[in-house]
Amino acid sequence: MAVASMTGAGIARGETEFGQIEVLVRSVNGRGLTTKVRTFGEWDGWDREVERVLRARFVRGSFHLTLRRQEATDAQPSVDQLIDQDRFGEVAAQLAALAREHGVADPSFSDVVRFPGVLGGAADGGAGGGAAEEVRDTKMPEAIRTIVDQAFDLLSADRDREGSATCKDMLDFVTGLESERQAVDARRPEMIEEHRERLLQRIESFLEERGQQVEDDVLVREVALFADKTDTAEELQRLGEHLAELRRVLQSDGAVGRRLEFLLQECLREVNTIGSKSSDTDIARRVVEMKTGLDRLKEQAANLE
């Protein structure tokens, strides 16, 4: 199983005993796994089964699935298709009788159609009346389950494609961060030597005015203190280890998003410490580049499962 993005979509259609069925599922980023399954009319009882299948296949993301019947024609449904006229007349008569009995206004058209069974199958996406109750009491038919699985397959493929592209892009950023880390590491001894030279010049200039000479042990002590204060060897080593682990995780399989988030936090911690310990302009510039790269990696990691 490859590293998957949390963003994708899948749509599948097929012929079943209930007619042409369409299943549309899409997913976006999420801290955990959340689902919203929408079925229609007589299929309301199938949402729990669809959600069980979904949770068995995915780990993270916010999912929205719609299961509906496709109309065989683009023509608008007639009134006979929309309304069960026998049921309408029965409800209207009963409501009118109650209104007269209690001295209230006669029921309106909208009052009548609100009652269960008045609107036919075309109004709620399925067959009306007794057929609806019959379907609610049955398990999801195998034909529809197959279409749901096909939609999930397409969603998985879409998420895998995007996840693969994201990982490739992230690996390029990791390579860039490693290059910056190596440049900072190489700059460290140069920075110390430059500090020694500047310190020596300032001390010599100061003592020359007073006819004195620089004591070597004083200079050595001052340079040693500077080197200790600005030493980032441990931070650079840990940063290198974190970057190597980032590369390994990005080349692995399965759900990696949370692991990447943790590693990127650790990388940022080391980079911030390196920046705070150094006043060198070249290192400061590279620290900014590394922080920018880590921000970009954080944004991309948020897309991965």
CSV table of C-alpha atoms in Angstrom, one decimal:
chain,number,residue,atom,x,y,z
A,1,MET,CA,0.0,0.0,0.0
A,2,ALA,CA,1.5,3.3,-1.1
A,3,VAL,CA,1.5,6.6,0.8
A,4,ALA,CA,-1.9,8.1,0.0
A,5,SER,CA,-3.1,11.7,-0.1
A,6,MET,CA,-6.3,12.5,1.8
A,7,THR,CA,-7.7,14.3,-1.2
A,8,GLY,CA,-9.4,12.4,-4.0
A,9,ALA,CA,-12.7,11.4,-5.6
A,10,GLY,CA,-14.3,8.3,-7.1
A,11,ILE,CA,-17.6,7.8,-9.0
A,12,ALA,CA,-19.1,4.5,-10.1
A,13,ARG,CA,-22.3,3.6,-11.9
A,14,GLY,CA,-24.1,0.4,-12.6
A,15,GLU,CA,-27.4,-1.3,-13.3
A,16,THR,CA,-29.2,-3.0,-10.4
A,17,GLU,CA,-32.6,-4.3,-9.5
A,18,PHE,CA,-33.4,-0.7,-8.5
A,19,GLY,CA,-32.3,0.8,-11.8
A,20,GLN,CA,-29.2,2.7,-12.7
A,21,ILE,CA,-27.3,3.5,-9.5
A,22,GLU,CA,-24.5,6.1,-9.0
A,23,VAL,CA,-22.1,6.3,-6.1
A,24,LEU,CA,-20.0,9.4,-5.7
A,25,VAL,CA,-17.4,9.5,-3.0
A,26,ARG,CA,-14.8,12.3,-2.3
A,27,SER,CA,-12.4,13.0,0.5
A,28,VAL,CA,-10.5,16.0,1.8
A,29,ASN,CA,-8.0,16.6,4.6
A,30,GLY,CA,-9.0,15.7,8.2
A,31,ARG,CA,-7.3,15.2,11.5
A,32,GLY,CA,-8.9,11.8,11.9
A,33,LEU,CA,-11.5,9.9,9.9
A,34,THR,CA,-15.0,11.5,9.6
A,35,THR,CA,-17.8,10.3,7.3
A,36,LYS,CA,-21.0,11.8,5.8
A,37,VAL,CA,-23.0,9.2,3.9
A,38,ARG,CA,-26.1,10.4,2.1
A,39,THR,CA,-28.6,7.9,0.8
A,40,PHE,CA,-32.2,8.6,-0.3
A,41,GLY,CA,-35.7,7.5,0.6
A,42,GLU,CA,-35.9,3.7,1.0
A,43,TRP,CA,-32.0,3.4,1.2
A,44,ASP,CA,-31.7,5.3,4.5
A,45,GLY,CA,-30.8,2.1,6.3
A,46,TRP,CA,-27.8,1.4,4.2
A,47,ASP,CA,-25.6,4.3,5.3
A,48,ARG,CA,-24.3,2.4,8.3
A,49,GLU,CA,-23.2,-0.5,6.1
A,50,VAL,CA,-21.5,1.9,3.7
A,51,GLU,CA,-19.7,3.6,6.6
A,52,ARG,CA,-18.4,0.2,7.9
A,53,VAL,CA,-16.9,-0.6,4.5
A,54,LEU,CA,-15.3,2.9,4.3
A,55,ARG,CA,-13.7,2.7,7.7
A,56,ALA,CA,-12.3,-0.7,6.9
A,57,ARG,CA,-10.5,0.7,3.9
A,58,PHE,CA,-9.3,4.2,5.0
A,59,VAL,CA,-7.4,5.6,7.9
A,60,ARG,CA,-7.6,9.4,7.7
A,61,GLY,CA,-9.7,12.0,5.9
A,62,SER,CA,-13.1,13.7,5.8
A,63,PHE,CA,-15.3,11.6,3.5
A,64,HIS,CA,-18.6,12.5,1.8
A,65,LEU,CA,-20.5,9.7,-0.1
A,66,THR,CA,-23.7,10.0,-2.0
A,67,LEU,CA,-25.7,6.9,-3.2
A,68,ARG,CA,-28.5,7.7,-5.6
A,69,ARG,CA,-30.6,6.4,-8.4
A,70,GLN,CA,-30.1,7.9,-11.8
A,71,GLU,CA,-33.2,8.8,-13.8
A,72,ALA,CA,-33.5,7.0,-17.1
A,73,THR,CA,-34.5,10.2,-18.9
A,74,ASP,CA,-33.8,13.9,-18.5
A,75,ALA,CA,-37.5,14.7,-18.9
A,76,GLN,CA,-39.1,16.4,-15.9
A,77,PRO,CA,-41.4,14.1,-13.8
A,78,SER,CA,-45.1,14.5,-14.1
A,79,VAL,CA,-47.4,15.3,-11.2
A,80,ASP,CA,-48.6,11.7,-11.2
A,81,GLN,CA,-45.0,10.6,-10.7
A,82,LEU,CA,-44.3,13.1,-8.0
A,83,ILE,CA,-47.5,12.7,-5.9
A,84,ASP,CA,-49.5,9.7,-4.9
A,85,GLN,CA,-52.9,11.1,-5.6
A,86,ASP,CA,-54.9,8.5,-3.8
A,87,ARG,CA,-52.8,9.1,-0.6
A,88,PHE,CA,-53.1,12.9,-1.2
A,89,GLY,CA,-56.9,12.8,-1.3
A,90,GLU,CA,-57.0,10.6,1.8
A,91,VAL,CA,-54.8,12.9,3.8
A,92,ALA,CA,-56.5,16.0,2.6
A,93,ALA,CA,-59.9,14.7,3.6
A,94,GLN,CA,-58.8,13.7,7.0
A,95,LEU,CA,-57.1,17.1,7.7
A,96,ALA,CA,-60.1,19.0,6.4
A,97,ALA,CA,-62.4,17.1,8.7
A,98,LEU,CA,-60.2,17.8,11.7
A,99,ALA,CA,-60.0,21.4,10.8
A,100,ARG,CA,-63.8,21.8,10.7
A,101,GLU,CA,-64.2,19.9,13.9
A,102,HIS,CA,-61.8,22.2,15.8
A,103,GLY,CA,-62.7,25.4,14.0
A,104,VAL,CA,-59.3,26.1,12.4
A,105,ALA,CA,-58.3,27.0,8.9
A,106,ASP,CA,-58.5,24.4,6.2
A,107,PRO,CA,-55.1,22.6,5.4
A,108,SER,CA,-53.0,24.0,2.5
A,109,PHE,CA,-51.4,22.0,-0.3
A,110,SER,CA,-48.1,22.1,1.5
A,111,ASP,CA,-49.7,20.9,4.7
A,112,VAL,CA,-50.9,17.8,2.8
A,113,VAL,CA,-47.7,16.9,0.9
A,114,ARG,CA,-45.7,17.0,4.1
A,115,PHE,CA,-47.3,13.7,5.3
A,116,PRO,CA,-45.4,10.4,4.7
A,117,GLY,CA,-46.4,8.6,1.5
A,118,VAL,CA,-47.9,11.6,-0.3
A,119,LEU,CA,-44.8,12.3,-2.3
A,120,GLY,CA,-43.9,9.5,-4.7
A,121,GLY,CA,-40.6,8.0,-5.6
A,122,ALA,CA,-39.4,10.7,-7.9
A,123,ALA,CA,-39.5,13.3,-5.2
A,124,ASP,CA,-37.1,11.4,-2.8
A,125,GLY,CA,-34.9,9.5,-5.2
A,126,GLY,CA,-36.6,6.1,-4.7
A,127,ALA,CA,-39.8,4.1,-4.8
A,128,GLY,CA,-42.5,5.2,-2.5
A,129,GLY,CA,-45.0,3.6,-0.1
A,130,GLY,CA,-44.6,0.0,0.8
A,131,ALA,CA,-41.6,-0.7,-1.4
A,132,ALA,CA,-39.6,1.7,0.7
A,133,GLU,CA,-40.4,-0.2,3.9
A,134,GLU,CA,-39.5,-3.5,2.1
A,135,VAL,CA,-36.1,-2.3,1.1
A,136,ARG,CA,-35.3,-0.7,4.5
A,137,ASP,CA,-35.7,-4.2,6.1
A,138,THR,CA,-33.1,-5.8,3.8
A,139,LYS,CA,-29.4,-5.8,3.6
A,140,MET,CA,-27.7,-3.8,0.9
A,141,PRO,CA,-27.9,-5.9,-2.3
A,142,GLU,CA,-24.7,-7.3,-3.7
A,143,ALA,CA,-25.0,-5.4,-6.9
A,144,ILE,CA,-25.1,-2.1,-5.1
A,145,ARG,CA,-22.3,-3.2,-2.7
A,146,THR,CA,-20.2,-3.9,-5.8
A,147,ILE,CA,-20.8,-0.3,-7.2
A,148,VAL,CA,-19.8,1.1,-3.8
A,149,ASP,CA,-16.6,-0.9,-3.8
A,150,GLN,CA,-15.8,0.3,-7.3
A,151,ALA,CA,-16.2,3.9,-6.2
A,152,PHE,CA,-13.9,3.2,-3.3
A,153,ASP,CA,-11.4,1.6,-5.6
A,154,LEU,CA,-11.4,4.7,-7.8
A,155,LEU,CA,-11.1,6.9,-4.8
A,156,SER,CA,-8.1,4.9,-3.5
A,157,ALA,CA,-6.4,5.1,-6.9
A,158,ASP,CA,-6.9,8.8,-7.0
A,159,ARG,CA,-5.5,9.3,-3.5
A,160,ASP,CA,-2.6,7.0,-4.3
A,161,ARG,CA,-1.7,9.0,-7.4
A,162,GLU,CA,-1.8,12.3,-5.6
A,163,GLY,CA,0.1,10.8,-2.6
A,164,SER,CA,2.9,9.6,-4.9
A,165,ALA,CA,3.2,13.0,-6.5
A,166,THR,CA,3.2,14.7,-3.1
A,167,CYS,CA,5.9,12.4,-1.7
A,168,LYS,CA,8.1,13.0,-4.7
A,169,ASP,CA,7.8,16.7,-4.3
A,170,MET,CA,8.6,16.4,-0.6
A,171,LEU,CA,11.6,14.3,-1.2
A,172,ASP,CA,13.0,17.1,-3.4
A,173,PHE,CA,12.5,19.5,-0.5
A,174,VAL,CA,14.3,17.1,1.9
A,175,THR,CA,17.2,17.0,-0.5
A,176,GLY,CA,17.3,20.8,-0.5
A,177,LEU,CA,17.2,20.9,3.3
A,178,GLU,CA,20.1,18.4,3.6
A,179,SER,CA,22.1,20.5,1.2
A,180,GLU,CA,21.5,23.6,3.4
A,181,ARG,CA,22.4,21.6,6.5
A,182,GLN,CA,25.7,20.5,5.0
A,183,ALA,CA,26.5,24.1,4.0
A,184,VAL,CA,25.9,25.3,7.6
A,185,ASP,CA,28.1,22.5,8.9
A,186,ALA,CA,30.9,23.4,6.5
A,187,ARG,CA,30.6,27.1,7.4
A,188,ARG,CA,31.1,26.5,11.2
A,189,PRO,CA,34.9,26.3,11.3
A,190,GLU,CA,35.2,29.2,8.8
A,191,MET,CA,33.0,31.3,11.1
A,192,ILE,CA,35.1,30.6,14.1
A,193,GLU,CA,38.3,31.4,12.2
A,194,GLU,CA,36.9,34.6,10.9
A,195,HIS,CA,35.8,35.5,14.5
A,196,ARG,CA,39.4,34.8,15.7
A,197,GLU,CA,40.8,37.2,13.1
A,198,ARG,CA,38.3,40.0,13.9
A,199,LEU,CA,38.9,39.6,17.6
A,200,LEU,CA,42.7,39.6,17.1
A,201,GLN,CA,42.5,42.8,15.0
A,202,ARG,CA,40.3,44.6,17.6
A,203,ILE,CA,42.6,43.6,20.5
A,204,GLU,CA,45.8,44.5,18.6
A,205,SER,CA,44.4,47.9,17.7
A,206,PHE,CA,43.3,48.5,21.3
A,207,LEU,CA,46.6,47.5,22.8
A,208,GLU,CA,48.7,49.2,20.2
A,209,GLU,CA,47.4,52.5,21.4
A,210,ARG,CA,48.7,51.6,24.8
A,211,GLY,CA,52.0,50.1,23.7
A,212,GLN,CA,51.0,46.6,24.8
A,213,GLN,CA,50.9,43.2,23.1
A,214,VAL,CA,48.3,40.6,22.8
A,215,GLU,CA,48.6,37.6,25.2
A,216,ASP,CA,48.1,34.4,23.3
A,217,ASP,CA,46.3,32.7,26.1
A,218,VAL,CA,43.8,35.5,26.3
A,219,LEU,CA,43.0,35.3,22.6
A,220,VAL,CA,42.8,31.5,22.8
A,221,ARG,CA,40.4,31.7,25.7
A,222,GLU,CA,38.1,34.3,24.0
A,223,VAL,CA,38.0,32.2,20.7
A,224,ALA,CA,37.2,29.1,22.7
A,225,LEU,CA,34.3,30.8,24.5
A,226,PHE,CA,32.9,32.0,21.2
A,227,ALA,CA,33.2,28.6,19.7
A,228,ASP,CA,31.4,27.0,22.6
A,229,LYS,CA,28.7,29.6,22.6
A,230,THR,CA,28.0,29.1,18.8
A,231,ASP,CA,28.6,25.4,18.7
A,232,THR,CA,25.7,23.8,16.7
A,233,ALA,CA,27.3,20.4,16.1
A,234,GLU,CA,24.7,18.5,18.1
A,235,GLU,CA,21.8,20.3,16.5
A,236,LEU,CA,23.2,19.7,13.0
A,237,GLN,CA,23.7,16.0,13.7
A,238,ARG,CA,20.1,15.6,15.0
A,239,LEU,CA,18.8,17.6,12.1
A,240,GLY,CA,20.6,15.2,9.7
A,241,GLU,CA,19.1,12.2,11.5
A,242,HIS,CA,15.6,13.7,11.3
A,243,LEU,CA,16.0,14.4,7.6
A,244,ALA,CA,17.1,10.9,7.0
A,245,GLU,CA,14.1,9.6,8.8
A,246,LEU,CA,11.8,11.9,6.8
A,247,ARG,CA,13.3,10.4,3.6
A,248,ARG,CA,12.7,6.9,4.9
A,249,VAL,CA,9.1,7.5,5.9
A,250,LEU,CA,8.3,9.2,2.6
A,251,GLN,CA,9.6,6.1,0.8
A,252,SER,CA,7.6,3.7,3.0
A,253,ASP,CA,4.0,2.5,2.7
A,254,GLY,CA,0.8,3.1,4.6
A,255,ALA,CA,-0.4,6.0,6.8
A,256,VAL,CA,2.5,8.3,7.5
A,257,GLY,CA,1.0,11.7,8.0
A,258,ARG,CA,1.2,11.8,11.8
A,259,ARG,CA,4.8,10.6,11.8
A,260,LEU,CA,5.8,13.2,9.3
A,261,GLU,CA,4.1,16.0,11.4
A,262,PHE,CA,6.2,14.9,14.4
A,263,LEU,CA,9.4,14.8,12.5
A,264,LEU,CA,8.9,18.2,11.0
A,265,GLN,CA,8.3,19.7,14.4
A,266,GLU,CA,11.6,18.2,15.6
A,267,CYS,CA,13.4,19.5,12.5
A,268,LEU,CA,12.0,23.0,13.1
A,269,ARG,CA,13.2,22.9,16.7
A,270,GLU,CA,16.8,22.1,15.7
A,271,VAL,CA,16.8,24.8,12.9
A,272,ASN,CA,15.5,27.4,15.3
A,273,THR,CA,18.3,26.6,17.8
A,274,ILE,CA,20.9,26.8,15.1
A,275,GLY,CA,19.6,30.2,14.1
A,276,SER,CA,19.6,31.5,17.7
A,277,LYS,CA,23.2,30.4,18.3
A,278,SER,CA,24.7,32.0,15.2
A,279,SER,CA,25.1,35.6,14.3
A,280,ASP,CA,26.7,34.8,11.0
A,281,THR,CA,24.8,36.3,8.0
A,282,ASP,CA,25.4,33.3,5.7
A,283,ILE,CA,24.1,30.8,8.3
A,284,ALA,CA,21.2,33.1,9.1
A,285,ARG,CA,20.3,33.1,5.4
A,286,ARG,CA,20.4,29.4,5.2
A,287,VAL,CA,18.3,29.0,8.4
A,288,VAL,CA,15.6,31.1,6.7
A,289,GLU,CA,15.8,28.8,3.7
A,290,MET,CA,15.4,25.7,5.9
A,291,LYS,CA,12.5,27.2,7.8
A,292,THR,CA,10.8,28.1,4.5
A,293,GLY,CA,11.3,24.5,3.3
A,294,LEU,CA,10.0,23.0,6.5
A,295,ASP,CA,6.8,25.2,6.2
A,296,ARG,CA,6.3,23.9,2.7
A,297,LEU,CA,6.8,20.3,3.9
A,298,LYS,CA,4.3,20.8,6.7
A,299,GLU,CA,1.7,22.0,4.3
A,300,GLN,CA,2.2,19.0,2.1
A,301,ALA,CA,2.3,16.5,5.0
A,302,ALA,CA,-1.1,17.8,6.0
A,303,ASN,CA,-2.4,16.2,2.7
A,304,LEU,CA,-1.1,12.7,3.4
A,305,GLU,CA,-3.0,10.0,5.1
